[in-house]
Structures are given as C-alpha cells and as structure tokens.
Coordinates of C-alpha atoms in Angstrom, one line a residue:
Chain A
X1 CA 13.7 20.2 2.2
X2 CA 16.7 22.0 1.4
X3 CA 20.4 20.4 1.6
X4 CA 21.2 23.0 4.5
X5 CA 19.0 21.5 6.8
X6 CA 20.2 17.9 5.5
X7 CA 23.5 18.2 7.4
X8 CA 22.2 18.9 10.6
X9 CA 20.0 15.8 10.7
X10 CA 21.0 12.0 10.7
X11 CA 19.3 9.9 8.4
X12 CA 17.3 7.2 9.4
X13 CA 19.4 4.3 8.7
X14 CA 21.8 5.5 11.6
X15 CA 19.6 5.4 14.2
X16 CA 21.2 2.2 15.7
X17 CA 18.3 0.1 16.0
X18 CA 19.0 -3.6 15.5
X19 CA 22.8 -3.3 14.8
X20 CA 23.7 -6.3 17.0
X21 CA 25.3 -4.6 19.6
X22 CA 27.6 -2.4 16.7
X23 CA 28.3 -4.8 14.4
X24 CA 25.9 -4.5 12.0
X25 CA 25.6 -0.6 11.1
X26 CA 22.9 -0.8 8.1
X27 CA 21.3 -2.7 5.4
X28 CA 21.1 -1.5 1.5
X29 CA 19.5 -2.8 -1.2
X30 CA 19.3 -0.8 -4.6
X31 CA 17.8 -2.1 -8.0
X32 CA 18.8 -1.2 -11.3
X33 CA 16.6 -0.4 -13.8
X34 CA 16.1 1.4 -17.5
X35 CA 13.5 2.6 -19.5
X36 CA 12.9 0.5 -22.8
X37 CA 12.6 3.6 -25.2
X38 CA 16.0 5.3 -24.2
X39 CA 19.8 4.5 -25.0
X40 CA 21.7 3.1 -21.7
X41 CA 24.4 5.8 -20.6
X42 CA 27.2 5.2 -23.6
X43 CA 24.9 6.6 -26.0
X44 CA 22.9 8.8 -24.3
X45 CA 22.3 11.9 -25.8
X46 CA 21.5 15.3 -22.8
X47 CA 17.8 15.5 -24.4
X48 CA 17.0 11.4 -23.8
X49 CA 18.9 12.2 -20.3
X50 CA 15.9 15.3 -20.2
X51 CA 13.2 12.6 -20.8
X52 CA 14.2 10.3 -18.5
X53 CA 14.3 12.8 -15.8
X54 CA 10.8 13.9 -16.8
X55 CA 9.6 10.3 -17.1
X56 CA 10.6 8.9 -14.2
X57 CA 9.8 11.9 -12.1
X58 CA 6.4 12.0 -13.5
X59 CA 6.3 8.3 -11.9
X60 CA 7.5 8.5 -8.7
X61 CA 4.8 11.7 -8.3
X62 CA 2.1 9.0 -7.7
X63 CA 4.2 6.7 -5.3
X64 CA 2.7 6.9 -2.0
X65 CA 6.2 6.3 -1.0
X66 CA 8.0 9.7 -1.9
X67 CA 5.7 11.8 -1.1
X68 CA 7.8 13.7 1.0
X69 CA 10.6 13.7 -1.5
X70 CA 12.7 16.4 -3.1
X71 CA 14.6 16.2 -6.5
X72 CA 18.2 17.7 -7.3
X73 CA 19.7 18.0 -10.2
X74 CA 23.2 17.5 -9.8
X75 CA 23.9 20.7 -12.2
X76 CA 22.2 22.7 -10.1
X77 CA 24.2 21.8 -7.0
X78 CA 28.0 22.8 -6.5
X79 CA 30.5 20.5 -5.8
X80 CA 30.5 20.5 -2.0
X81 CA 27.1 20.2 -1.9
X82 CA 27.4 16.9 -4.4
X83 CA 29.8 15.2 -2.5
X84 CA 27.7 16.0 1.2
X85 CA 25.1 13.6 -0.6
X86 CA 28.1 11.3 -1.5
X87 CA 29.1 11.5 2.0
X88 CA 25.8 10.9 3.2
X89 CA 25.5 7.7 1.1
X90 CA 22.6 9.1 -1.2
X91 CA 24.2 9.0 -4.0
X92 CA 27.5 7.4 -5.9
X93 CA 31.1 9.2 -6.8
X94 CA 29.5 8.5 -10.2
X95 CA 26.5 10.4 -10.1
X96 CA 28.1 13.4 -8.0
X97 CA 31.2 14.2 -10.6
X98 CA 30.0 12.8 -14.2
X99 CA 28.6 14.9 -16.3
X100 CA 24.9 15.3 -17.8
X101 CA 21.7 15.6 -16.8
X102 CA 21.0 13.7 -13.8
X103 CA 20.1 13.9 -10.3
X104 CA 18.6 12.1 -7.2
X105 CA 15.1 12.2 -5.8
X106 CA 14.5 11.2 -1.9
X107 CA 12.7 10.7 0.7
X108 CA 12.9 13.2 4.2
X109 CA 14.4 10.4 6.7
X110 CA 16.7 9.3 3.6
X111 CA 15.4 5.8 3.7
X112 CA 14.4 5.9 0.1
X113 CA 16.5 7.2 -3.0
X114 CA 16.3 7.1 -6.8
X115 CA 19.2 8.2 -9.0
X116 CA 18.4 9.2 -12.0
X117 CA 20.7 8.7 -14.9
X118 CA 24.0 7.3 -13.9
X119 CA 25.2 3.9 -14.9
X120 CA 21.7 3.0 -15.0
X121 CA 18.5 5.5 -15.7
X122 CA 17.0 4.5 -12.5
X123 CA 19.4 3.3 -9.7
X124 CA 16.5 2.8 -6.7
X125 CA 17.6 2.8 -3.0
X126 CA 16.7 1.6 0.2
X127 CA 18.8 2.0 3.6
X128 CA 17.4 1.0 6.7
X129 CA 19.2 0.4 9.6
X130 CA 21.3 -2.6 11.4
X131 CA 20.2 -5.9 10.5
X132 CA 17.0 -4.9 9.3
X133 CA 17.3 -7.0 5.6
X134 CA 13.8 -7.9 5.3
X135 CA 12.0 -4.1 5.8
X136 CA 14.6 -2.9 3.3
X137 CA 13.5 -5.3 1.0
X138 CA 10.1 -4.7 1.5
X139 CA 10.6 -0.7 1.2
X140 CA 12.6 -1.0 -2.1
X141 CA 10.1 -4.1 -3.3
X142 CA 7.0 -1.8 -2.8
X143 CA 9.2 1.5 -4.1
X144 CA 9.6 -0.5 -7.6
X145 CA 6.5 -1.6 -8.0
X146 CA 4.7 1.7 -8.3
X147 CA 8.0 3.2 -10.3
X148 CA 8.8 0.6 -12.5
X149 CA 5.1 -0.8 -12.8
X150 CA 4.9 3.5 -14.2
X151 CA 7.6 3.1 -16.1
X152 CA 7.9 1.3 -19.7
X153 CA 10.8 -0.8 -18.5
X154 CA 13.4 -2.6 -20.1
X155 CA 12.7 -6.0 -19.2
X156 CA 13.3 -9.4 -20.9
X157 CA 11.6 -12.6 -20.2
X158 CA 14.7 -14.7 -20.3
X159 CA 16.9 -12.0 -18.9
X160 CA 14.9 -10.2 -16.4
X161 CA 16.0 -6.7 -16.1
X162 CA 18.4 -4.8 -18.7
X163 CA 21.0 -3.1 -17.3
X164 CA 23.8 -1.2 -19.2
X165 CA 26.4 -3.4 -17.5
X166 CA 26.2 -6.8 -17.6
X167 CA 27.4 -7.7 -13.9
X168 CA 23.6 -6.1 -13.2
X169 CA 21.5 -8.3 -15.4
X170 CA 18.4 -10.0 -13.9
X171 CA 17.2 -8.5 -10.8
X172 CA 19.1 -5.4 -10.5
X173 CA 19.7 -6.7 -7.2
X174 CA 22.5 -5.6 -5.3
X175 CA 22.1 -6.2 -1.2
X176 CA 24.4 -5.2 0.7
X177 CA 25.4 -4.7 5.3
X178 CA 27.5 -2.4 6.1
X179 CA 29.6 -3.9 9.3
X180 CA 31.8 -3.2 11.8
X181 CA 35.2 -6.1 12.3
X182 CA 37.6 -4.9 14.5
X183 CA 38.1 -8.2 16.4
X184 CA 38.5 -9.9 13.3
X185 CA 41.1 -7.6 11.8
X186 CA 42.7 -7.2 15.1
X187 CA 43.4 -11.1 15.2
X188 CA 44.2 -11.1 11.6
X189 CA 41.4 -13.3 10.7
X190 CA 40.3 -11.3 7.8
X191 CA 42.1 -12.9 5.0
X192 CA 40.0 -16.0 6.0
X193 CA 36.7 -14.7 6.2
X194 CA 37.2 -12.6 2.8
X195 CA 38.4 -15.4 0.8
X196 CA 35.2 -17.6 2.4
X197 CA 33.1 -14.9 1.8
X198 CA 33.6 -15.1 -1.6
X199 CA 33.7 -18.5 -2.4
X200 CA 30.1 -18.2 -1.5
X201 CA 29.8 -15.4 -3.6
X202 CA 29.6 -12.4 -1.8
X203 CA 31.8 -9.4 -2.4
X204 CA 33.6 -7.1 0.2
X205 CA 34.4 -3.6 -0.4
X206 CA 35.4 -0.1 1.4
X207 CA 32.8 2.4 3.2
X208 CA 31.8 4.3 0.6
X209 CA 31.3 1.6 -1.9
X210 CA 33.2 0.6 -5.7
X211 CA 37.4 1.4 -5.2
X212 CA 37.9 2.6 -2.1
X213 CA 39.7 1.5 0.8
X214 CA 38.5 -0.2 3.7
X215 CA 38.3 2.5 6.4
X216 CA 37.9 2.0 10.7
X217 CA 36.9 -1.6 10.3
X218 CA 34.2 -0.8 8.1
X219 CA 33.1 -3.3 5.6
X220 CA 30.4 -3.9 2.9
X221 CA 29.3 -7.4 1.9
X222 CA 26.9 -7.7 -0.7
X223 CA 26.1 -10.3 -3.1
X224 CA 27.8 -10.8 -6.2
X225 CA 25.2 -12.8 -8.5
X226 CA 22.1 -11.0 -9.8
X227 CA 20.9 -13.2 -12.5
X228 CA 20.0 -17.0 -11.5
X229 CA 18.4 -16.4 -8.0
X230 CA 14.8 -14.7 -7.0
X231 CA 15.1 -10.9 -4.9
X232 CA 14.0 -13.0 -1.6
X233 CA 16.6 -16.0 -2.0
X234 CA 19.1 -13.0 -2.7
X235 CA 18.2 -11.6 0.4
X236 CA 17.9 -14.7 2.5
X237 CA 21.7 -15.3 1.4
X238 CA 22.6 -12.0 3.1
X239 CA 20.9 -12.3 6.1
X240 CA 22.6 -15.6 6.7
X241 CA 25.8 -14.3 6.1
X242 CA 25.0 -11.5 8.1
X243 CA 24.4 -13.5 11.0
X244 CA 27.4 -15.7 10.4
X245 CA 29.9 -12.6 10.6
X246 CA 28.2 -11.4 13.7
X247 CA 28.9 -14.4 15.6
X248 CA 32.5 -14.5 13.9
X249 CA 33.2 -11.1 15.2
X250 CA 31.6 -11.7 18.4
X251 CA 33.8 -15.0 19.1
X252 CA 36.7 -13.2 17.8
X253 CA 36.2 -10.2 20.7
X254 CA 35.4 -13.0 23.2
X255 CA 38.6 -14.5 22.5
X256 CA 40.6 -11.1 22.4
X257 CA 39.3 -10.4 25.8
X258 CA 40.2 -13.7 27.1
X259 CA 43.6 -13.6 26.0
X260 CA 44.2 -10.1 26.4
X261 CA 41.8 -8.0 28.4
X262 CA 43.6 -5.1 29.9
X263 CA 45.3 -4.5 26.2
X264 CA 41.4 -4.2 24.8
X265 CA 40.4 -1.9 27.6
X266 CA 43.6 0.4 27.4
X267 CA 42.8 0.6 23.4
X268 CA 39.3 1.6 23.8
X269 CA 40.0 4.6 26.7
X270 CA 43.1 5.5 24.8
X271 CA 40.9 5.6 21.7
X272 CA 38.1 7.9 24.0
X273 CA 40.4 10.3 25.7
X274 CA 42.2 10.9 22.3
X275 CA 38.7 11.6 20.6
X276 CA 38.1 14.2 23.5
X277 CA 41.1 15.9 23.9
X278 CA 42.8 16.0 20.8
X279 CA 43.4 19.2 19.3
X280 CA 43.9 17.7 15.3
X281 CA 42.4 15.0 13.9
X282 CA 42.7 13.7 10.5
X283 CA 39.9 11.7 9.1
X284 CA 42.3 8.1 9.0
X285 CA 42.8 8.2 13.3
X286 CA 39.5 9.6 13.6
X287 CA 37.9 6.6 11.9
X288 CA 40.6 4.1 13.6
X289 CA 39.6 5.5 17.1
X290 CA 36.2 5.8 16.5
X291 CA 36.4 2.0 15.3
X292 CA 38.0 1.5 18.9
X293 CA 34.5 3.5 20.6
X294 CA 33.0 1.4 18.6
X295 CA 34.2 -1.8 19.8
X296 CA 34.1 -0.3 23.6
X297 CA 30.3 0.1 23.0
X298 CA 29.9 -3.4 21.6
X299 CA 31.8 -4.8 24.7
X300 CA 30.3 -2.8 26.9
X301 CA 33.2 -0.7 28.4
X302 CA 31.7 2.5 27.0
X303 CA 28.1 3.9 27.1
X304 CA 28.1 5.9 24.0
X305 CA 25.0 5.5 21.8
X306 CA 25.3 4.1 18.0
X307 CA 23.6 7.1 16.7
X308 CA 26.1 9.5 18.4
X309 CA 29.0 7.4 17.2
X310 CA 26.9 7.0 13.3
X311 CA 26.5 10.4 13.0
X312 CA 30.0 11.9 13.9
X313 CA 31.3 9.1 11.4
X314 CA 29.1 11.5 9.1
X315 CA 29.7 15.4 10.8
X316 CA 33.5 14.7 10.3
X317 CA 33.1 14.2 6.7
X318 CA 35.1 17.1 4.5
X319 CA 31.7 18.3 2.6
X320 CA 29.9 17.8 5.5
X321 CA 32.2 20.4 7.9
X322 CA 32.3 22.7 4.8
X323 CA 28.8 22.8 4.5
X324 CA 28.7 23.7 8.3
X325 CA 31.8 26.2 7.9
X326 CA 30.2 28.1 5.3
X327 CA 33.1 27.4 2.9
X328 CA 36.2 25.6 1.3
X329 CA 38.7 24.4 4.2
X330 CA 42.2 23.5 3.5
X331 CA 43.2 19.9 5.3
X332 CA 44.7 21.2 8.0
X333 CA 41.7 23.3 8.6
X334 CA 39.9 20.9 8.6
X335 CA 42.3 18.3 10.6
X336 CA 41.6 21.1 13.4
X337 CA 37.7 21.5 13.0
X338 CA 37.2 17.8 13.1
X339 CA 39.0 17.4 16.3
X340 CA 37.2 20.9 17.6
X341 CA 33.5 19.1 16.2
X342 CA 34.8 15.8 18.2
X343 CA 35.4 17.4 21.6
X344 CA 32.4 19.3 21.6
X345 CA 29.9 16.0 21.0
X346 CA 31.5 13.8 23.1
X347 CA 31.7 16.4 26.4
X348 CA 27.6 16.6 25.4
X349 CA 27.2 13.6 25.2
X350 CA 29.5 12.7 28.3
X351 CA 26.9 15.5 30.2
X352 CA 24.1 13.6 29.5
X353 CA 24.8 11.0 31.5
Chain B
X1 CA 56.1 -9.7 2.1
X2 CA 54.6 -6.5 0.7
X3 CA 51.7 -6.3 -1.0
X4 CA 51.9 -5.8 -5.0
X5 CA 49.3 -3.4 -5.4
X6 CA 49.8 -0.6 -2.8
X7 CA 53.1 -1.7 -1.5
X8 CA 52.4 -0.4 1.7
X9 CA 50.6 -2.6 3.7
X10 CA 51.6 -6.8 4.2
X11 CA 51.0 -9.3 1.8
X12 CA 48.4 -12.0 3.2
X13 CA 46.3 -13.1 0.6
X14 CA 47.6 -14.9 -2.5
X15 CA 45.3 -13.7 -5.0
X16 CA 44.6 -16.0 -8.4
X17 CA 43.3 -14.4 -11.6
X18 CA 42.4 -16.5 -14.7
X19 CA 42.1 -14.7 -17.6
X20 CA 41.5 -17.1 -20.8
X21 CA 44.7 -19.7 -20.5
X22 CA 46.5 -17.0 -18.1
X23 CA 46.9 -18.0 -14.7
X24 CA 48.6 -15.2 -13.1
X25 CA 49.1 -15.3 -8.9
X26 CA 49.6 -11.6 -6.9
X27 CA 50.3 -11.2 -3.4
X28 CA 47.4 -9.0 -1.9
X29 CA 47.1 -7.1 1.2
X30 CA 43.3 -7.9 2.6
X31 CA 42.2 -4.9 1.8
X32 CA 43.5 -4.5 -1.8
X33 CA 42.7 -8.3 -2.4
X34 CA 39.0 -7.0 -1.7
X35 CA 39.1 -4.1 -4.1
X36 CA 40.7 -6.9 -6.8
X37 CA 37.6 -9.7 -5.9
X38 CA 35.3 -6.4 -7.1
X39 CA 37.1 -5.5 -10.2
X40 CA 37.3 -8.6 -11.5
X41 CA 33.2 -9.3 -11.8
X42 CA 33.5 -5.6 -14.0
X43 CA 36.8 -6.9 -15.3
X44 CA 34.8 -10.1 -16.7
X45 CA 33.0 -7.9 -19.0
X46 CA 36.3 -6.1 -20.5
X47 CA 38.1 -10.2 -20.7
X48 CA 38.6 -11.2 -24.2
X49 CA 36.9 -13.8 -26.1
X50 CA 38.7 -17.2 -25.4
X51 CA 40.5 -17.9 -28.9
X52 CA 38.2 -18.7 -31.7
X53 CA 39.2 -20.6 -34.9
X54 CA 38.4 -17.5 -37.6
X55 CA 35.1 -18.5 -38.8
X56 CA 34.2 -16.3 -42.4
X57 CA 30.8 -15.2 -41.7
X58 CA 28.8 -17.2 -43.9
X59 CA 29.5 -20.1 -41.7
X60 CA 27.3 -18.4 -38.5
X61 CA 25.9 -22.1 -38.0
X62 CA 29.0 -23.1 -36.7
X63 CA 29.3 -20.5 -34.4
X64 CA 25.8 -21.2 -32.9
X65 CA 27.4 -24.5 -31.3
X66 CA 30.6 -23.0 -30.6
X67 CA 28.7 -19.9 -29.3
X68 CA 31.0 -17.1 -29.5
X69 CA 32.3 -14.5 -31.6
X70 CA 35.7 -14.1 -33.7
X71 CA 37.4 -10.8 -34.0
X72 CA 36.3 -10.2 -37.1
X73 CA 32.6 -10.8 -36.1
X74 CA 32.8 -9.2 -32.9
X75 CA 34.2 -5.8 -35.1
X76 CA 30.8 -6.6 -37.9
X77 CA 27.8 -7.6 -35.2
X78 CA 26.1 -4.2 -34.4
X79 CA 23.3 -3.4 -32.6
X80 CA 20.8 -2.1 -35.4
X81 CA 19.1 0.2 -32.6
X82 CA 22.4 2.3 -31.0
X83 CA 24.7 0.5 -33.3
X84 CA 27.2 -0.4 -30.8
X85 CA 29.2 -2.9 -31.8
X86 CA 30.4 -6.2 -29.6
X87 CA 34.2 -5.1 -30.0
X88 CA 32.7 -1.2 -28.7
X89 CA 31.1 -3.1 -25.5
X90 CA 34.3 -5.0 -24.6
X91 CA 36.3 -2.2 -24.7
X92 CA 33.3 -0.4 -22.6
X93 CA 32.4 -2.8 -20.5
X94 CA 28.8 -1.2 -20.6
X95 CA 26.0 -1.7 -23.4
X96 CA 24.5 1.0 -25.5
X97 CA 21.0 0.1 -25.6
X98 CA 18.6 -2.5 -24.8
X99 CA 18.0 -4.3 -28.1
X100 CA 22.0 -5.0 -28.0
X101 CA 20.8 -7.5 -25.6
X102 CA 19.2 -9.4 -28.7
X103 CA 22.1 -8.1 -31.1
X104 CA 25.0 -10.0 -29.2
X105 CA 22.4 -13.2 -27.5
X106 CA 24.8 -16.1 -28.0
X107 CA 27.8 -14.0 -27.0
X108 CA 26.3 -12.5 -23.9
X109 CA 24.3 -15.4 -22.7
X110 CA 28.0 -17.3 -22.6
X111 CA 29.6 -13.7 -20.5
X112 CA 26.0 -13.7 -18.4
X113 CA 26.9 -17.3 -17.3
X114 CA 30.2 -16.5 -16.5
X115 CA 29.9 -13.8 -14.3
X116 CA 26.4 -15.1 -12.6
X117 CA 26.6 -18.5 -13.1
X118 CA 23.6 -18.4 -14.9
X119 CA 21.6 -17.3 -17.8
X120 CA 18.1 -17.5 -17.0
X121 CA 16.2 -14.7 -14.8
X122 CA 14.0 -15.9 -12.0
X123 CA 12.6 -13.1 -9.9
X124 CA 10.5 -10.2 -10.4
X125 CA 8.6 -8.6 -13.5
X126 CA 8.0 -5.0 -14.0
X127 CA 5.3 -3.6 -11.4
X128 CA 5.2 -7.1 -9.7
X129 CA 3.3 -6.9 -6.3
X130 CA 5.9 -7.7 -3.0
X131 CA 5.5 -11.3 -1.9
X132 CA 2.7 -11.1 0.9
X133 CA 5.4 -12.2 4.0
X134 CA 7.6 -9.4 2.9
X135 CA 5.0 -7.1 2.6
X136 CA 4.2 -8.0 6.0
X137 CA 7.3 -7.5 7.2
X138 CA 7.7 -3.8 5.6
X139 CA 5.1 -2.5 8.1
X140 CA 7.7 -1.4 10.1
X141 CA 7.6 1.9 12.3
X142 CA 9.4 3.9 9.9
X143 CA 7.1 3.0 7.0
X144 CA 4.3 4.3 9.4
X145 CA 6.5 7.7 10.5
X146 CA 6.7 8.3 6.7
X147 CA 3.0 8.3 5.7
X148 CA 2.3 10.8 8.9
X149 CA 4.9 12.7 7.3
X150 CA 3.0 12.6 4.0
X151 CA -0.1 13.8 5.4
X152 CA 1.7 16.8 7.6
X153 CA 3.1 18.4 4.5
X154 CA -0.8 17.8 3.1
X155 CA -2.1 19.2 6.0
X156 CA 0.6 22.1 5.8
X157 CA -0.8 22.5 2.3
X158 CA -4.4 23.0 2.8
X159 CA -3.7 25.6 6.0
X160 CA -5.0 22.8 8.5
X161 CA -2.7 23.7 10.9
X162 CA -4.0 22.4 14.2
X163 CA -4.4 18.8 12.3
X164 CA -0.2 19.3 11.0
X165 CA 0.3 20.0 15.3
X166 CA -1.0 16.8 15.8
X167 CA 0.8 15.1 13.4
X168 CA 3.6 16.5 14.6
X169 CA 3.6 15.5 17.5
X170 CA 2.4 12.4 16.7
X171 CA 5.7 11.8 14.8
X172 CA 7.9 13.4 17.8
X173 CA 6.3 10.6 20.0
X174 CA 7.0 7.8 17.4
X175 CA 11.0 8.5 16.8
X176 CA 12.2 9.8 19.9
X177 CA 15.8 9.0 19.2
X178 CA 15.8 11.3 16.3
X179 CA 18.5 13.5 16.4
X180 CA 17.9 16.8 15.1
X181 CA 21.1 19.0 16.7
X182 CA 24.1 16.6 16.9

C-alpha cells in the first residue's frame, strides 16, 4: 500500500453504518502503552527510539490482525504527506511534526493503527464506524493482546499501565464518538450539555482531537478517567452517553422543526445549492454547510449518503487536495479547488439518483 | 459579553478553575470552555504542590502521612533509572521513565487521585485475553473482510492467482459500499 492510493479511498470508519441517522459519525478507542526496558519520550535517546521501532514491529509481525499493514516512518515521508495521515485521523499533530524516529503502522481499511514513539512508544488504535463502541473495543482488545502480550511492557500491579503522562495511567484507555450537534448548537443548548457532560466526566474537544476548535458541529466526547474503572465499564460509560446525546440532538431537531420548519428547510437547500454552485470555498463554510447536508440527511430532506458527505469532509482537506494536485497550493488555490472538488461529487452523486 | 480567551465569539459559560487556594472564574465561549475542560486534566500535572510546611529531609516519616513533597525534596527526589527529578516532571508534565513511577510513589499516587479520582488500576494485564461477550461481539463483518484480505495478499504471494480472484471477489461482495473513486 502506498500513501498515493490512500487518498483515493475512504477508510472504513466512514462508511456510515450505524451512525444514527448522522449523528454519530465514528467510534475510537486507542490505548497507551510503553515498553519496560526504554526511557518514556523526555529522555529518549534516537537509538532507544530505533529499538522500539524494531521491537514493536517485530510484534505486530505475528498479529493475525495487521497482516495487511504497512509501516512509515515519519522521516521518510514529507510534510504533506504527514499531515494527509493527520487529516485522515491515523495519526496525531504530535507524531506528524516532532522530531525522532517514529512512525505509524496500519491496517488497509484503516481500522487498526499503532503509533510508534510519540507521547507514548505504542499509541494503539481502533476506528470503526457510527456507534459501533463495542466492535472497536473488541478490535483494539484483541490488537493488544497479541502486541503488548509480545511486548515486555511497562506495567504495574497497582497502577496498571505506565504511561509517560500521568492523565494516561491505568488502562491507557481513551474512548472516544465523534458526533454531529447542529440542533443543539443551533438552539444554544450546548453550554448545558458540555458542562453536564463533564460533571460526569467526559471531555469534549474539536475534530481533529487535543487544541483545536470545534469545526461544522463536530464534536469528540471521550472519557476523562483512565485509572479507577475496567476497559468494559469505560466503554459502557460511552455508549450510554452516546445514546443520551443522540436523543438530545434528536429532541432538539424535533423541536427546531416544530417551531420553525420552513427556516430549517431553507438552511439545508441554501446550504446544498451553495455546495453545488459555488465557485470558492474555504474550508470554515465548507464545513458549516456541509454540517447543514448533514442535518438535511438526518431529517430527511436530502438523500445524500453518509459516506459521500464523510469522505468530502476528508477530499477537502489541504494535504489531501495537495496530494491530489501534485503539489503545494496557496489558500486561495485551494479555496477554488475545494469548491471545483465539491461541485463535481455532488452533480455525481445528484446523477445517481 | 465576549469571551476571554478568543474574544471573538460570546461568552456563555462561566468557567471555574481551582488551582491550590486560587479560585479564579473566566467567561468562556462553548467552544473555548471545551478546549479549557481538556487542558486542565494536562494542566493538573503542571499544578504546584499545595503548600508544604519545609520538612528537612531526615524527617521523611512525616512526610509519609502528609504525603507530599516540599520544594526542596521535590528538587532532591530523582529517579535513580532516567534521573528525572519531581521538580523536572512538574515543569514537564510527562515522566522520564518507568521506575520514576516508584521514585515519586507517595507524590504521584496523591496527583493520580486527583486527576482520576483514583489510585488503584482495575482492568487489564499485559496480553490479557478479551472478555468472551466482547470477543463475541468483535466478529463483526469487517473483522471477517480483513482476514480475506490477509489471505489475498498470501495468495498474491505464492502465485495462486485464480484462489486471490476469488477472494477478491469475495471481498467486492462483502463491502459493497466501498468507495474506491470518490
């Protein structure tokens, strides 16, 4: 598998499948773990960093699991092809741009990752798609039991596994939905839902995880304890609360249609005429409109499949149209190539009907 | 009102921080109060030591009860493995090895219950087996699309080429929403 043919496929986890109508785009879990005989990342010298790599690939070679998996080293990549793996949620803004000798190892449909060597020596990774909690679990349960069981890991009886930072301690665990609120944001009922969220100790952040901004409505809840609870009761937690914000956002659309129906629709086909007939598009109204196609599909005004919608989220990236353009674009280069890319899926996609 | 951080979007979350015997209050837009609720867990790690009465180090029993370091201390305790020392990790926020774990115990356990709300680990053990429900619930249809894979690039391997076919299309049949031109 070479990155080149990674951008023109969509990863597993966007297929759509068991998103609750567009709310629920996908489900991550990733576990952190370390090998015992190494320093953690302050004092890591580029020849333990060496070892590591050769360790841990020399594990995941047995796992029936990655069999079809490629390793790269991010020094061997260049720095658009980094961040299309950023982009593509393989790998962090931490692993693309530090420095040393790491990479990421993963599976063809992308369900399965390990990064090696950035906060952690082994950062595993399992996306699956919508609500689908319980498979990811099981994917990255049965993923870390043939590489850490391969591994001599760093592992304490009273303090389950050692991670360099202490807001990882214990299971490593961090599960996390990615989801889609635009009824709730629309009626301003975030600040409510954030606050309750985490009084019961879940976190919210941006689409592309630590720092950023929310972006198009997109959110991602995970939990915020790893030491204290078991992997499943972790998991159970998420799935309730996962099922809890659907119905929130569902009751919140209900009520926006009730009260103001005509506004909704005119939103959404404003939303869809300006995502096929603009001629620029900056990535900020690209990802409000498409938030509005995405609400049309969850309502039902508009017939556009979540994979379609998924995957343009993904094409429009900057790396991503580089990689397809063959080489650097300014922003108002691309501002014009995303709206060109835009036009041409959805009159496809509008022919298939 | 606007909000304190980016002062660009409206302020709707009063956002409380307690930092030692600091209560501070901002004024948050909902999407910078999220970024905050993040940093703070990593923020924990960076907080200083409530105040400590200077303890001289002889008297370590003391500090067993009291269970945290004093300046001094935190500037002395080194890991003998990386030899980090407690004061290095504050600033950090990140440890240096896994025998500081042991190095800075009573400290640590005290941050651990802090950010967690517990010190003790319950869950899984190095190579630990998947509970059997779970296990039955990971036979999903892209588990099984991923072994055929598996045994196509084999079968690509050994020059069996009519078995790959098959498998091929075997695959096509079992994913036919994957997109491969969009």
């Amino acid at each position: 598998m070479s990155l080149e043919d990674l951008t023109s496929t969509a990863p597993s986890w966007m297929s759509g499948e068991d998103d609750a109508d567009g709310i629920v785009i996908s489900c991550r879990a990733r576990l952190a773990r370390n090998l015992a005989k190494h320093p953690f990342a302050p004092r890591i010298t580029e020849s333990d960093q060496q070892k590591v790599i050769a360790e841990v690939l020399a594990a995941a070679k047995d796992s029936r699991r990655m069999t079809t998996a490629s390793y790269f080293s991010m020094n061997a990549l260049d720095a658009n092809e980094r961040r299309v793996l950023v982009e593509r949620h393989l790998i962090s803004p931490s692993l693309a741009d530090d420095k040393g000798e790491r990479g990421i190892l993963f599976n063809q449909d992308e369900s399965l990752s390990v990064m090696i060597n950035e906060e952690d020596h082994l950062r595993l990774q399992a996306i699956y798609p919508g609500t689908q909690a319980q498979q990811t679990w099981a994917a990255i349960a049965a993923l870390d039991e043939e590489i850490t069981g391969a591994i001599d890991c760093a592992h304490d009886e009273d303090l389950g596994f050692l991670t360099a930072c202490p807001t990882n301690t214990g299971t490593g665990l961090r599960a996390s939905i990615l989801v889609h609120l635009p009824a709730l944001v629309l009626k301003e009922d975030m600040e409510r839902v954030l606050q309750g969220l985490n009084q019961l100790s879940f976190t919210v952040r941006g689409v592309y995880g630590e720092g950023s901004n929310t972006s198009g409505n997109l959110f991602q809840v995970s939990n915020q304890a790893t030491l204290g609870s078991s992997e499943e009761k972790i998991v159970e937690g998420l799935l309730r609360i996962t099922t809890q914000l659907v119905e929130y956002e569902k009751d919140a659309q209900q009520s926006l249609l009730r009260e103001a129906r005509s506004q909704v629709e005119d939103k959404v086909w404003r939303a869809y005429g300006l995502l096929s007939h603009a001629r620029v598009l900056s990535s900020q109204e690209f990802m409000n409109l498409l938030s509005a196609v995405r609400l049309g599909l969850t309502i039902g005004l508009l017939k556009v499949p979540a994979v379609f919608i998924n995957h343009l989220m993904i094409a429009t990236q900057p790396a991503h149209m580089q990689a397809e353009a063959g080489g650097a674009l300014d922003p108002d280069e691309r501002d014009l190539r995303r709206a060109q890319l835009v036009r041409q899926k959805l009159t496809e996609v509008a022919d298939g009907q | 009102m606007q909000c304190e951080s980016c002062k660009e979007r409206e302020a709707t979350i009063e956002f409380t921080t307690v930092a030692g015997d600091e209560k501070k209050t901002s004024h948050l837009c909902p999407a910078c109060a999220a970024a905050f609720s993040q940093q703070q867990a990593v923020d924990e790690v960076d907080m200083a030591e409530p105040a400590v009465k200077p303890t001289p180090v002889k008297k370590k029993k003391a500090n067993v009860v009291v269970g945290h370091l004093s300046k001094s201390e935190a500037k002395a305790t080194a890991c003998p493995e990386c030899g980090m020392t407690y004061d290095e990790f504050r600033k950090v926020g990140r440890l240096g090895c896994s025998a500081c774990y042991k190095a800075f115990a009573k400290p640590l356990k005290r941050l651990l219950k802090r950010i967690h709300g517990a010190d003790q680990h319950v869950g899984r053990v190095p190579g630990q087996a998947a509970t059997a429900t779970v296990e039955e619930m990971g036979n999903t249809q892209v588990s099984a699309v991923e072994t055929l894979r598996a045994e196509l690039v084999q079968a690509v391997e050994d020059e069996e080429y009519e078995r790959a076919a098959q498998l091929r299309d075997e695959i096509a049949r079992m994913q036919p929403e994957e997109v491969s031109d969009v």
